[in-house]
PDB file of C-alpha atoms in Angstrom:
ATOM      1  CA  UNK A 167    -193.477 -57.864  41.069  1.00  0.00           C
ATOM      2  CA  UNK A 168    -193.065 -54.366  39.899  1.00  0.00           C
ATOM      3  CA  UNK A 169    -196.187 -52.060  40.254  1.00  0.00           C
ATOM      4  CA  UNK A 170    -196.958 -52.569  36.609  1.00  0.00           C
ATOM      5  CA  UNK A 171    -196.435 -56.305  36.884  1.00  0.00           C
ATOM      6  CA  UNK A 172    -193.952 -56.409  33.948  1.00  0.00           C
ATOM      7  CA  UNK A 173    -190.749 -57.096  36.039  1.00  0.00           C
ATOM      8  CA  UNK A 174    -189.780 -59.191  38.936  1.00  0.00           C
ATOM      9  CA  UNK A 175    -187.007 -58.592  41.428  1.00  0.00           C
ATOM     10  CA  UNK A 176    -185.044 -61.387  43.182  1.00  0.00           C
ATOM     11  CA  UNK A 177    -182.664 -61.696  45.993  1.00  0.00           C
ATOM     12  CA  UNK A 178    -179.847 -64.246  45.791  1.00  0.00           C
ATOM     13  CA  UNK A 179    -177.415 -66.290  47.787  1.00  0.00           C
ATOM     14  CA  UNK A 180    -174.955 -65.282  45.057  1.00  0.00           C
ATOM     15  CA  UNK A 181    -174.994 -61.753  46.574  1.00  0.00           C
ATOM     16  CA  UNK A 182    -176.933 -60.040  43.758  1.00  0.00           C
ATOM     17  CA  UNK A 183    -180.261 -58.578  43.268  1.00  0.00           C
ATOM     18  CA  UNK A 184    -181.722 -59.175  39.670  1.00  0.00           C
ATOM     19  CA  UNK A 185    -184.581 -57.668  37.684  1.00  0.00           C
ATOM     20  CA  UNK A 186    -186.291 -60.028  35.400  1.00  0.00           C
ATOM     21  CA  UNK A 187    -188.875 -59.592  32.648  1.00  0.00           C
ATOM     22  CA  UNK A 188    -192.140 -61.190  33.727  1.00  0.00           C
ATOM     23  CA  UNK A 189    -193.045 -61.421  30.115  1.00  0.00           C
ATOM     24  CA  UNK A 190    -189.962 -63.135  28.616  1.00  0.00           C
ATOM     25  CA  UNK A 191    -188.118 -64.360  31.867  1.00  0.00           C
ATOM     26  CA  UNK A 192    -184.855 -62.701  30.758  1.00  0.00           C
ATOM     27  CA  UNK A 193    -182.658 -61.067  33.231  1.00  0.00           C
ATOM     28  CA  UNK A 194    -182.573 -57.245  32.446  1.00  0.00           C
ATOM     29  CA  UNK A 195    -180.435 -55.969  35.527  1.00  0.00           C
ATOM     30  CA  UNK A 196    -177.981 -57.466  37.864  1.00  0.00           C
ATOM     31  CA  UNK A 197    -177.068 -55.361  40.987  1.00  0.00           C
ATOM     32  CA  UNK A 198    -173.847 -56.128  42.705  1.00  0.00           C
ATOM     33  CA  UNK A 199    -172.430 -54.596  45.967  1.00  0.00           C
ATOM     34  CA  UNK A 200    -173.616 -56.754  48.850  1.00  0.00           C
ATOM     35  CA  UNK A 201    -170.945 -58.615  50.374  1.00  0.00           C
ATOM     36  CA  UNK A 202    -173.066 -61.646  51.556  1.00  0.00           C
ATOM     37  CA  UNK A 203    -176.338 -63.311  50.934  1.00  0.00           C
ATOM     38  CA  UNK A 204    -179.267 -61.066  49.741  1.00  0.00           C
ATOM     39  CA  UNK A 205    -182.335 -61.997  51.838  1.00  0.00           C
ATOM     40  CA  UNK A 206    -184.942 -59.895  50.170  1.00  0.00           C
ATOM     41  CA  UNK A 207    -185.579 -57.324  47.542  1.00  0.00           C
ATOM     42  CA  UNK A 208    -188.703 -55.211  46.711  1.00  0.00           C
ATOM     43  CA  UNK A 209    -189.847 -52.629  44.430  1.00  0.00           C
ATOM     44  CA  UNK A 210    -191.072 -49.084  45.695  1.00  0.00           C
ATOM     45  CA  UNK A 211    -194.717 -48.241  44.960  1.00  0.00           C
ATOM     46  CA  UNK A 212    -193.888 -46.274  41.870  1.00  0.00           C
ATOM     47  CA  UNK A 213    -191.407 -48.780  40.607  1.00  0.00           C
ATOM     48  CA  UNK A 214    -188.455 -46.536  40.339  1.00  0.00           C
ATOM     49  CA  UNK A 215    -186.450 -47.791  43.259  1.00  0.00           C
ATOM     50  CA  UNK A 216    -185.633 -51.238  44.720  1.00  0.00           C
ATOM     51  CA  UNK A 217    -184.630 -52.037  48.239  1.00  0.00           C
ATOM     52  CA  UNK A 218    -182.651 -55.002  49.287  1.00  0.00           C
ATOM     53  CA  UNK A 219    -181.629 -56.491  52.629  1.00  0.00           C
ATOM     54  CA  UNK A 220    -178.594 -58.669  53.240  1.00  0.00           C
ATOM     55  CA  UNK A 221    -176.593 -60.778  55.679  1.00  0.00           C
ATOM     56  CA  UNK A 222    -173.857 -58.229  55.430  1.00  0.00           C
ATOM     57  CA  UNK A 223    -175.919 -56.194  57.808  1.00  0.00           C
ATOM     58  CA  UNK A 224    -176.753 -53.579  55.152  1.00  0.00           C
ATOM     59  CA  UNK A 225    -179.920 -52.183  53.341  1.00  0.00           C
ATOM     60  CA  UNK A 226    -179.363 -50.862  49.776  1.00  0.00           C
ATOM     61  CA  UNK A 227    -181.514 -48.755  47.638  1.00  0.00           C
ATOM     62  CA  UNK A 228    -180.902 -49.261  43.894  1.00  0.00           C
ATOM     63  CA  UNK A 229    -182.187 -47.611  40.735  1.00  0.00           C
ATOM     64  CA  UNK A 230    -184.658 -49.839  39.127  1.00  0.00           C
ATOM     65  CA  UNK A 231    -183.779 -48.344  35.801  1.00  0.00           C
ATOM     66  CA  UNK A 232    -180.060 -48.400  35.887  1.00  0.00           C
ATOM     67  CA  UNK A 233    -179.137 -50.883  38.585  1.00  0.00           C
ATOM     68  CA  UNK A 234    -176.952 -48.238  40.396  1.00  0.00           C
ATOM     69  CA  UNK A 235    -176.667 -48.349  44.135  1.00  0.00           C
ATOM     70  CA  UNK A 236    -178.004 -44.994  45.379  1.00  0.00           C
ATOM     71  CA  UNK A 237    -177.793 -45.538  49.141  1.00  0.00           C
ATOM     72  CA  UNK A 238    -176.387 -48.034  51.651  1.00  0.00           C
ATOM     73  CA  UNK A 239    -177.845 -47.998  55.059  1.00  0.00           C
ATOM     74  CA  UNK A 240    -175.803 -49.375  58.025  1.00  0.00           C
ATOM     75  CA  UNK A 241    -176.736 -49.654  61.617  1.00  0.00           C
ATOM     76  CA  UNK A 242    -177.859 -53.302  62.180  1.00  0.00           C
ATOM     77  CA  UNK A 243    -175.511 -55.430  63.914  1.00  0.00           C
ATOM     78  CA  UNK A 244    -176.650 -58.838  62.337  1.00  0.00           C
ATOM     79  CA  UNK A 245    -178.173 -60.077  59.237  1.00  0.00           C
ATOM     80  CA  UNK A 246    -180.970 -58.099  57.818  1.00  0.00           C
ATOM     81  CA  UNK A 247    -183.685 -60.339  56.749  1.00  0.00           C
ATOM     82  CA  UNK A 248    -186.239 -57.975  55.244  1.00  0.00           C
ATOM     83  CA  UNK A 249    -186.641 -54.511  53.933  1.00  0.00           C
ATOM     84  CA  UNK A 250    -189.521 -52.716  52.008  1.00  0.00           C
ATOM     85  CA  UNK A 251    -190.667 -49.200  51.291  1.00  0.00           C
ATOM     86  CA  UNK A 252    -193.730 -47.477  52.894  1.00  0.00           C
ATOM     87  CA  UNK A 253    -196.605 -47.008  50.559  1.00  0.00           C
ATOM     88  CA  UNK A 254    -195.845 -43.436  49.874  1.00  0.00           C
ATOM     89  CA  UNK A 255    -192.173 -44.260  49.412  1.00  0.00           C
ATOM     90  CA  UNK A 256    -190.881 -41.723  52.049  1.00  0.00           C
ATOM     91  CA  UNK A 257    -189.548 -44.474  54.533  1.00  0.00           C
ATOM     92  CA  UNK A 258    -187.976 -47.790  54.421  1.00  0.00           C
ATOM     93  CA  UNK A 259    -188.368 -50.399  57.077  1.00  0.00           C
ATOM     94  CA  UNK A 260    -185.940 -53.191  57.889  1.00  0.00           C
ATOM     95  CA  UNK A 261    -185.868 -56.194  60.230  1.00  0.00           C
ATOM     96  CA  UNK A 262    -182.896 -58.054  61.427  1.00  0.00           C
ATOM     97  CA  UNK A 263    -181.632 -60.906  63.469  1.00  0.00           C
ATOM     98  CA  UNK A 264    -180.301 -58.379  65.937  1.00  0.00           C
ATOM     99  CA  UNK A 265    -183.856 -58.193  67.232  1.00  0.00           C
ATOM    100  CA  UNK A 266    -184.571 -54.648  65.861  1.00  0.00           C
ATOM    101  CA  UNK A 267    -186.758 -53.085  63.450  1.00  0.00           C
ATOM    102  CA  UNK A 268    -185.435 -49.814  61.806  1.00  0.00           C
ATOM    103  CA  UNK A 269    -187.273 -47.190  59.951  1.00  0.00           C
ATOM    104  CA  UNK A 270    -185.118 -45.155  57.674  1.00  0.00           C
ATOM    105  CA  UNK A 271    -185.684 -41.773  55.871  1.00  0.00           C
ATOM    106  CA  UNK A 272    -185.817 -42.580  52.342  1.00  0.00           C
ATOM    107  CA  UNK A 273    -185.761 -38.761  51.321  1.00  0.00           C
ATOM    108  CA  UNK A 274    -181.893 -38.888  51.683  1.00  0.00           C
ATOM    109  CA  UNK A 275    -181.923 -41.271  48.633  1.00  0.00           C
ATOM    110  CA  UNK A 276    -180.643 -39.589  45.449  1.00  0.00           C
ATOM    111  CA  UNK A 277    -183.855 -39.248  43.498  1.00  0.00           C
ATOM    112  CA  UNK A 278    -182.150 -38.714  40.056  1.00  0.00           C
TER     113      UNK A 278
END
């Protein structure tokens, strides 16, 4: 859920991340760019960003307003299973089948 509980974000085997209205159930945004299954997606604490983790070994940060991909983080050597923002939004953590957990600096993300 988004922080205001009005939206839901989903990760899918169809390689997309989608934002849905929690009120109507309508799909409001579809984010494409991952090249394999998306395993997880989560809103940032302020609700302006979404982070996703994929079997394509990447973590992506998206604008929750436009659906634009703002950053792609690479470095894992296997499927990324989970990603999320720190409570204050300055860092992103990801976990992978490569037996690592990585902490990324979210300040390099374009905060338009």
